JSON list of C-alpha atoms in Angstrom, two decimals:
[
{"chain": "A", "resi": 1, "resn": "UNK", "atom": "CA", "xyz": [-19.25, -19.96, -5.62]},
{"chain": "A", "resi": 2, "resn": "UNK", "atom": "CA", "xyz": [-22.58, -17.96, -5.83]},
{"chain": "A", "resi": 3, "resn": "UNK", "atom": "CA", "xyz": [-24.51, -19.20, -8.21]},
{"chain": "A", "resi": 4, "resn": "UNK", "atom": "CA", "xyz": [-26.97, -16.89, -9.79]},
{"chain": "A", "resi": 5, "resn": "UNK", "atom": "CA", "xyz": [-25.58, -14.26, -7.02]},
{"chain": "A", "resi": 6, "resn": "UNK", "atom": "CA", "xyz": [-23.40, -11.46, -8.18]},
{"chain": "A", "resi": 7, "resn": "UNK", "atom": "CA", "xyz": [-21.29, -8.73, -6.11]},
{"chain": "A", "resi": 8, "resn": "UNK", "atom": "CA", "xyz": [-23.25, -6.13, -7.47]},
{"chain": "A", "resi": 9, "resn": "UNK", "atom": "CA", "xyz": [-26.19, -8.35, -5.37]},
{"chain": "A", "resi": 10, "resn": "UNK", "atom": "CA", "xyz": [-23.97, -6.72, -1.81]},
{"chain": "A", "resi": 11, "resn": "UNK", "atom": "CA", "xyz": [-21.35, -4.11, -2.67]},
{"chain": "A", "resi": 12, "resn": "UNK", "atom": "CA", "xyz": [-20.68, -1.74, -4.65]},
{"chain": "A", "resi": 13, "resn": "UNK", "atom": "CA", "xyz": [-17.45, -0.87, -6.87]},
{"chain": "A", "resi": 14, "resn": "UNK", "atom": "CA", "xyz": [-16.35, 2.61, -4.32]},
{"chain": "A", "resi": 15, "resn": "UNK", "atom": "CA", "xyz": [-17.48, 1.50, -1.10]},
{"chain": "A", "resi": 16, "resn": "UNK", "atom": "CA", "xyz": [-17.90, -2.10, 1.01]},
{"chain": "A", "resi": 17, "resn": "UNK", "atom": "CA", "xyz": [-17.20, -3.49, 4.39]},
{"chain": "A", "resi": 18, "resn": "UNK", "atom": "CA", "xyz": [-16.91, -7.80, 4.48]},
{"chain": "A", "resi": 19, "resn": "UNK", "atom": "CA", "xyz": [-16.60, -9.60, 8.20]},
{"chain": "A", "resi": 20, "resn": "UNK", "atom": "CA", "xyz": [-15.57, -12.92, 9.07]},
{"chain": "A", "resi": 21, "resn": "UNK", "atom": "CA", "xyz": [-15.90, -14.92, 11.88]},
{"chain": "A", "resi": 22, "resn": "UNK", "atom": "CA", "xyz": [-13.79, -17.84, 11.45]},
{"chain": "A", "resi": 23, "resn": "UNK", "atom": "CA", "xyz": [-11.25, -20.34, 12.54]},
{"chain": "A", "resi": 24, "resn": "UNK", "atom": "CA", "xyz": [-8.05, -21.91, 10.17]},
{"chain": "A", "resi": 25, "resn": "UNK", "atom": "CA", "xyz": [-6.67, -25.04, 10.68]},
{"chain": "A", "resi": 26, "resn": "UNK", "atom": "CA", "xyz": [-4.05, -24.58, 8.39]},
{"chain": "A", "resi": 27, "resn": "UNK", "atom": "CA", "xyz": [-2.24, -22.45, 5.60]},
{"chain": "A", "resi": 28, "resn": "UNK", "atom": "CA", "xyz": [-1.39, -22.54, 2.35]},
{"chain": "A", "resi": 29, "resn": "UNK", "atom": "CA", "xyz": [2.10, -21.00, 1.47]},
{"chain": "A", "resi": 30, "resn": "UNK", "atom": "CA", "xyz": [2.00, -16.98, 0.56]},
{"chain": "A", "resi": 31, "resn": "UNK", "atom": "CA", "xyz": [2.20, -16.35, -2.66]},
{"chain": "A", "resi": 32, "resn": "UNK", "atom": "CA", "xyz": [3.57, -12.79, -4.57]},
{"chain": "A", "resi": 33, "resn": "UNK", "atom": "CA", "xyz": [0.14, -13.52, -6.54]},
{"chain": "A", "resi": 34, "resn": "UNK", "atom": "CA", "xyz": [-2.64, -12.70, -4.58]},
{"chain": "A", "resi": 35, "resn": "UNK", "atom": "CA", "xyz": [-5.03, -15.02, -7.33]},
{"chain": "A", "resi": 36, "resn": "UNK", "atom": "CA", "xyz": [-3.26, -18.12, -6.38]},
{"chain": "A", "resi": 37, "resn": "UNK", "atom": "CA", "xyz": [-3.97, -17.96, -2.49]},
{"chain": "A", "resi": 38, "resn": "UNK", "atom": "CA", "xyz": [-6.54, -19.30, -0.63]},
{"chain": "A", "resi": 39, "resn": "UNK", "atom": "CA", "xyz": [-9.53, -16.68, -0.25]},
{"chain": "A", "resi": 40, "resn": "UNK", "atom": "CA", "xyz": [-12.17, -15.29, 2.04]},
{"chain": "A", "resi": 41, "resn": "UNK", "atom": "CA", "xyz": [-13.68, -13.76, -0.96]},
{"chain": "A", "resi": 42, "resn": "UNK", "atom": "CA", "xyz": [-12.98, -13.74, -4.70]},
{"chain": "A", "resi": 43, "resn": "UNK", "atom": "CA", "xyz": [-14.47, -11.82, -7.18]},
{"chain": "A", "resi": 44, "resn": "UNK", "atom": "CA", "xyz": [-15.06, -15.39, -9.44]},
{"chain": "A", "resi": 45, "resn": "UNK", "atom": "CA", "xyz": [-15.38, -14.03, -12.78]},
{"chain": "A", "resi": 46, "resn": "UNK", "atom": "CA", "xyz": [-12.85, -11.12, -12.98]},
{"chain": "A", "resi": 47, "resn": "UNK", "atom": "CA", "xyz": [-10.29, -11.18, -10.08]},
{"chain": "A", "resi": 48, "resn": "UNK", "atom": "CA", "xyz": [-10.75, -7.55, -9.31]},
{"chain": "A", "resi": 49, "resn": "UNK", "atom": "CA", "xyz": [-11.04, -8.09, -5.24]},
{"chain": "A", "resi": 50, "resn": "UNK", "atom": "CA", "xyz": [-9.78, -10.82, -3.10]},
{"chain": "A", "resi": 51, "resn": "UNK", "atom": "CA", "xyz": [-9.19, -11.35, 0.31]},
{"chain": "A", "resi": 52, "resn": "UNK", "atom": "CA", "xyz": [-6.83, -14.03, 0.78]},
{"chain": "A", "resi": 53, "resn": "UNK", "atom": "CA", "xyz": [-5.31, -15.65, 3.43]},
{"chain": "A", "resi": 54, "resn": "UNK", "atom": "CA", "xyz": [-1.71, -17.35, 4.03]},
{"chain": "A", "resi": 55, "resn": "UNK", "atom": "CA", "xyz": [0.72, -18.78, 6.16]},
{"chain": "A", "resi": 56, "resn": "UNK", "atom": "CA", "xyz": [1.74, -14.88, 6.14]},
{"chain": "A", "resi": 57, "resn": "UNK", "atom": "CA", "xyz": [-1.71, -13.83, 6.82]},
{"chain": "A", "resi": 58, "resn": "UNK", "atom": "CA", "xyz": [-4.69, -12.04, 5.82]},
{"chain": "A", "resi": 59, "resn": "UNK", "atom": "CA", "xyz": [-4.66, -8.99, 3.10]},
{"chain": "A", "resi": 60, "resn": "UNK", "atom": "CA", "xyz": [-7.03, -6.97, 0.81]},
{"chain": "A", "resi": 61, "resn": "UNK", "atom": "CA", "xyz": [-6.05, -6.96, -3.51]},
{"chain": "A", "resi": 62, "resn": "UNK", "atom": "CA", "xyz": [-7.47, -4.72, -5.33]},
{"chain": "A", "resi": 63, "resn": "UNK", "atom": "CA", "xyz": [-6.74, -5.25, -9.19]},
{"chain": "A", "resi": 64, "resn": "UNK", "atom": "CA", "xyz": [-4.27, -2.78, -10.71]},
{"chain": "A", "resi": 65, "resn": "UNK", "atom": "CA", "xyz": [-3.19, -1.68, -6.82]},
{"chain": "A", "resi": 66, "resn": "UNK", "atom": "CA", "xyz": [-0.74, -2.51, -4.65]},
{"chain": "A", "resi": 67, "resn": "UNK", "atom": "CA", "xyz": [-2.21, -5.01, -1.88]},
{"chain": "A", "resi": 68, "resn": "UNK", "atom": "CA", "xyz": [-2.21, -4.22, 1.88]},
{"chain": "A", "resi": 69, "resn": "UNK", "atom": "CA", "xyz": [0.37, -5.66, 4.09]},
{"chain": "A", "resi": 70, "resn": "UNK", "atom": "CA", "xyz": [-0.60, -9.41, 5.38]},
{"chain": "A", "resi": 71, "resn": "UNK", "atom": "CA", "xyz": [-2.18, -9.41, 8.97]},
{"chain": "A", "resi": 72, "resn": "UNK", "atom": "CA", "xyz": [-0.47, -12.54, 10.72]},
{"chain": "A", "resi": 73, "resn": "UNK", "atom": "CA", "xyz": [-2.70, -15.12, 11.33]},
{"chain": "A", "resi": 74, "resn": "UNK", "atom": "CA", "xyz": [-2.35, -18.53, 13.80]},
{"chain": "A", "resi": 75, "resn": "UNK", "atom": "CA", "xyz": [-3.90, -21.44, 13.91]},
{"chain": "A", "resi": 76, "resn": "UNK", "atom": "CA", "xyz": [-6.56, -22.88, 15.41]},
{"chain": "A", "resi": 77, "resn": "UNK", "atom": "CA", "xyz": [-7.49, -19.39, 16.40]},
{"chain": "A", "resi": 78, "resn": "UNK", "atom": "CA", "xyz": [-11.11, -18.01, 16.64]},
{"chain": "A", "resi": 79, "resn": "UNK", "atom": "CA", "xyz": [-10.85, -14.59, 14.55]},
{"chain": "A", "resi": 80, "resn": "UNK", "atom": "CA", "xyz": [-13.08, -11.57, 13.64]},
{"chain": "A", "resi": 81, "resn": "UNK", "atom": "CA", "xyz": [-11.34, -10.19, 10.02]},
{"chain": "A", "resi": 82, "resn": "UNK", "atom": "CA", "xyz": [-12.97, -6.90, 9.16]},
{"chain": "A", "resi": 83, "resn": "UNK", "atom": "CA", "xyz": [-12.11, -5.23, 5.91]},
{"chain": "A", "resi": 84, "resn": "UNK", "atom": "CA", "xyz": [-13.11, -2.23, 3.94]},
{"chain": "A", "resi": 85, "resn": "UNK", "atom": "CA", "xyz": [-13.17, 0.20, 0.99]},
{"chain": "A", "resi": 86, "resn": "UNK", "atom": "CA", "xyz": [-13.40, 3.75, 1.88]},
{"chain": "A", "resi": 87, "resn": "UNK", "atom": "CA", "xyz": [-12.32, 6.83, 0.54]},
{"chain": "A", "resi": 88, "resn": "UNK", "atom": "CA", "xyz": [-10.15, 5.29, -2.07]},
{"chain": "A", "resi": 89, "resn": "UNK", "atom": "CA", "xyz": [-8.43, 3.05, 1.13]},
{"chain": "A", "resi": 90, "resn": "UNK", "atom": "CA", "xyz": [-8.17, -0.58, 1.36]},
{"chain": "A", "resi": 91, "resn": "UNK", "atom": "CA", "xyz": [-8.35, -1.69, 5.06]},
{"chain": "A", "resi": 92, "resn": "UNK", "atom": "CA", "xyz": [-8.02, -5.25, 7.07]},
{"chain": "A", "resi": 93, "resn": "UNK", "atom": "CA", "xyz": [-7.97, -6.03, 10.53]},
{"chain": "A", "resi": 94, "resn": "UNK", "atom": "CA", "xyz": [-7.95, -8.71, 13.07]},
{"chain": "A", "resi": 95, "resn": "UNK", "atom": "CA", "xyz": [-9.64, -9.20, 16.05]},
{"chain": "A", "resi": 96, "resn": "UNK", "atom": "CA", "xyz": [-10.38, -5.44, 16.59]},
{"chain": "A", "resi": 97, "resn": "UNK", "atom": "CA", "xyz": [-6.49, -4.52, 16.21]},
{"chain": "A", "resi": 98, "resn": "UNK", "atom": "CA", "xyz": [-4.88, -2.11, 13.87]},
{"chain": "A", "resi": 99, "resn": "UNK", "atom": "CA", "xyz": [-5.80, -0.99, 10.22]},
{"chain": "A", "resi": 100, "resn": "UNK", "atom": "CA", "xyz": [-3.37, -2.33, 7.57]},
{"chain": "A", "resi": 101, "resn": "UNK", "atom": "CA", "xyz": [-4.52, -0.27, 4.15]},
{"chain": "A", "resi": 102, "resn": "UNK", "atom": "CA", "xyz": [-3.28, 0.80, 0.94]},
{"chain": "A", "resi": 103, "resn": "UNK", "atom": "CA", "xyz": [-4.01, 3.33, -1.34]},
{"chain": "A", "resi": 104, "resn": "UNK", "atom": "CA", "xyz": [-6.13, 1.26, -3.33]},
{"chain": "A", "resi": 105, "resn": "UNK", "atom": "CA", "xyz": [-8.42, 2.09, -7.37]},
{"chain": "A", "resi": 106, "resn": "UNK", "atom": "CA", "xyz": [-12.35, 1.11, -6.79]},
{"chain": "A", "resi": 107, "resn": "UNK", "atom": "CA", "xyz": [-13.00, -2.32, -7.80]},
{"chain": "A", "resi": 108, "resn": "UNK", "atom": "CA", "xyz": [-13.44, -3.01, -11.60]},
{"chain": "A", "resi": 109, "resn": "UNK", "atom": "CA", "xyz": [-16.27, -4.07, -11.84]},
{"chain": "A", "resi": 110, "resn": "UNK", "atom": "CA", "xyz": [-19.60, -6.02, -9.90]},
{"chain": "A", "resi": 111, "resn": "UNK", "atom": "CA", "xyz": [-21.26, -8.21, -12.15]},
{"chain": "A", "resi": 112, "resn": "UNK", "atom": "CA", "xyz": [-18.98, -11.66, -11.71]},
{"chain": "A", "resi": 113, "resn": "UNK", "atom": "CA", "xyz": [-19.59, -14.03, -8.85]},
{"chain": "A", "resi": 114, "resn": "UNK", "atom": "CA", "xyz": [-18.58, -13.90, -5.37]},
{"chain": "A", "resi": 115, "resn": "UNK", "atom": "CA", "xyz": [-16.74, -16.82, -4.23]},
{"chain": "A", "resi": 116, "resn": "UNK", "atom": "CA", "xyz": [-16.40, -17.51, -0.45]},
{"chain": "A", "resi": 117, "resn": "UNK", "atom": "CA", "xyz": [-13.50, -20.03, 0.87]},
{"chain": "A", "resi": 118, "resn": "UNK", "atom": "CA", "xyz": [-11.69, -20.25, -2.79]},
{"chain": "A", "resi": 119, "resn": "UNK", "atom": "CA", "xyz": [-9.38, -18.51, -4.69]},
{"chain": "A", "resi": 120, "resn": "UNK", "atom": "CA", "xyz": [-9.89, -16.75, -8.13]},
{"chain": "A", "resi": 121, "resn": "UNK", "atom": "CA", "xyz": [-9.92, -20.08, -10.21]},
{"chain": "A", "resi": 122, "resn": "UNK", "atom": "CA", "xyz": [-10.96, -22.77, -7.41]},
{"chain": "A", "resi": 123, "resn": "UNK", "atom": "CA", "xyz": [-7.86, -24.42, -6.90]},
{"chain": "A", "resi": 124, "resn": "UNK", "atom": "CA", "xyz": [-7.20, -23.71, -3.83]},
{"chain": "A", "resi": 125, "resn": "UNK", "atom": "CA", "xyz": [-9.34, -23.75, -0.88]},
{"chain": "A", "resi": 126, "resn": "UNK", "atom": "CA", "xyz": [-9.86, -21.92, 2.97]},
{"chain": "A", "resi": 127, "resn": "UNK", "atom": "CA", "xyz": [-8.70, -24.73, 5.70]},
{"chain": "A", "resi": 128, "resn": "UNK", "atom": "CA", "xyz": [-10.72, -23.98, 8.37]},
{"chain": "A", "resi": 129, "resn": "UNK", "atom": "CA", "xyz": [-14.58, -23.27, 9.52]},
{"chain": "A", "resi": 130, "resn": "UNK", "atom": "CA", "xyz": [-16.67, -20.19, 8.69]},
{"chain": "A", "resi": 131, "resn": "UNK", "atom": "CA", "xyz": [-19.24, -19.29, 11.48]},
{"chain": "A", "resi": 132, "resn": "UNK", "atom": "CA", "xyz": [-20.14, -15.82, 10.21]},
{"chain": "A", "resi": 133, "resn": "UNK", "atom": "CA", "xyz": [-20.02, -14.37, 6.70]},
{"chain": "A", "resi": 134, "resn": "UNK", "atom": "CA", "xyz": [-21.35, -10.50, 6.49]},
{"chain": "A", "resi": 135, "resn": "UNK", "atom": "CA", "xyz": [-21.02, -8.00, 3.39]},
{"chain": "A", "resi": 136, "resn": "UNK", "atom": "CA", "xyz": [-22.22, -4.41, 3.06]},
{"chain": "A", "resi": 137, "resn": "UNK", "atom": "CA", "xyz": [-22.40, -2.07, -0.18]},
{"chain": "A", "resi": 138, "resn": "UNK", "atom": "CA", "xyz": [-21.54, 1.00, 2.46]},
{"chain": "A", "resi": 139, "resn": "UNK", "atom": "CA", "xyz": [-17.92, 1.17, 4.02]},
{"chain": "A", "resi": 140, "resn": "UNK", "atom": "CA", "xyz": [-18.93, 1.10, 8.14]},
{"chain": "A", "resi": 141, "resn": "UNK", "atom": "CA", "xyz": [-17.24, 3.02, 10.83]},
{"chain": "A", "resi": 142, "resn": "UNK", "atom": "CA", "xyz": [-14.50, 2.36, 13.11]},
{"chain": "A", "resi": 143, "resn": "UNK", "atom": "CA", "xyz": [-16.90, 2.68, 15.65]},
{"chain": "A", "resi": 144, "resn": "UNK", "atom": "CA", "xyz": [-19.42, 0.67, 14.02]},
{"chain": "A", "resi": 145, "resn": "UNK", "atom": "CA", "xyz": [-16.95, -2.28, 13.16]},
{"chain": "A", "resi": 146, "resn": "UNK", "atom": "CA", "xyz": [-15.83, -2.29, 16.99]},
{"chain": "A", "resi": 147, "resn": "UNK", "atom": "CA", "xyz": [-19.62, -3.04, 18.10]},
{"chain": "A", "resi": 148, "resn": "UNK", "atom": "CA", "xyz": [-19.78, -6.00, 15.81]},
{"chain": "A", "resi": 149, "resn": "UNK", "atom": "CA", "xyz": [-16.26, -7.11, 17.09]},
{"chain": "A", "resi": 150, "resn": "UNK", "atom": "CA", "xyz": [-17.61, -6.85, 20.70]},
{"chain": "A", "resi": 151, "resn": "UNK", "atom": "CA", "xyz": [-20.43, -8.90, 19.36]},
{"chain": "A", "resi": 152, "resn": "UNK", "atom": "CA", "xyz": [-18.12, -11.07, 17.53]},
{"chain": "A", "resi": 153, "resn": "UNK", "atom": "CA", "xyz": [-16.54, -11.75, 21.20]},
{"chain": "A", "resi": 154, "resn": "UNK", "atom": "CA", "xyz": [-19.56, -12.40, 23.27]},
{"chain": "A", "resi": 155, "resn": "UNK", "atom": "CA", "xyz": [-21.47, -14.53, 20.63]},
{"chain": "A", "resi": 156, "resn": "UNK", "atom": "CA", "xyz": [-18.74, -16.70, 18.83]},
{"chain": "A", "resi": 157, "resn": "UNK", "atom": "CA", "xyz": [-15.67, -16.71, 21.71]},
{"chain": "A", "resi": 158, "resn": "UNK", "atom": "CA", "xyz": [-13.52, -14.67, 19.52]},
{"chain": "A", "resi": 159, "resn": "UNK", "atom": "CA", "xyz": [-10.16, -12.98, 21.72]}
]
């Protein structure tokens, strides 16, 4: 957790892009409740965005919306995860592949605490290695998100 650090600090509540570069040894079990599964980012204090991952995946939740569809995930896998709020959208991909969204409400609120590698309450953690962490208060474009995937590829040996 981000001590002294808030969201507000790197996005904003309408519009945000987040990238990983990163490689899972293992998975915890999905759960229907997004709060209880492991997390690329948490909004500490409040819960209002996550980004968790699961032996089902990777997904975007949004507080009081529905949460995209997972994005299957392996293994001792080198991955780029991109996701976004644009337009009222939640977005995630993998590895430069296809946009899962859903119609998602702007995030609640910036002032808690970002938390990177835990979920909402810190009990229970990321298993794996994070070589890149990158955040931006703007939602980026398709085209701009494929340039730092092709970066992603020829700087960290992601597929």
């Amino acid at each position: 957790r981000a001590s002294g650090y808030t969201i507000a600090d790197t996005i904003s509540v309408s519009a945000w892009t987040m990238q990983w570069i990163v490689e899972f040894d293992a998975f915890a079990a999905a759960n229907a409740n997004p709060d209880l599964e492991p997390a690329l980012f948490s909004d500490w204090a409040n819960g209002y965005l996550r980004i968790p991952v699961s032996a089902s995946g990777v997904r975007v939740a949004v507080f009081g919306s529905t949460p995209t569809a997972y994005v299957p995930l392996l293994a001792a896998t080198k991955y780029c995860i991109q996701a976004k709020l644009s337009g009222g959208t939640a977005y995630v991909r993998v590895n430069g592949g296809a946009w899962t969204s859903a119609a998602s409400v702007n995030i609640g609120g910036t002032a808690g605490a970002p938390a990177f590698g835990t979920n909402l309450n810190g009990s229970a953690l990321v298993n794996g290695r994070f070589a890149q962490i990158a955040m931006a208060n703007t939602a980026f474009s398709d085209a701009t998100l494929d340039g730092t995937y092709a970066h992603a590829q020829a700087n960290y040996a992601v597929p």
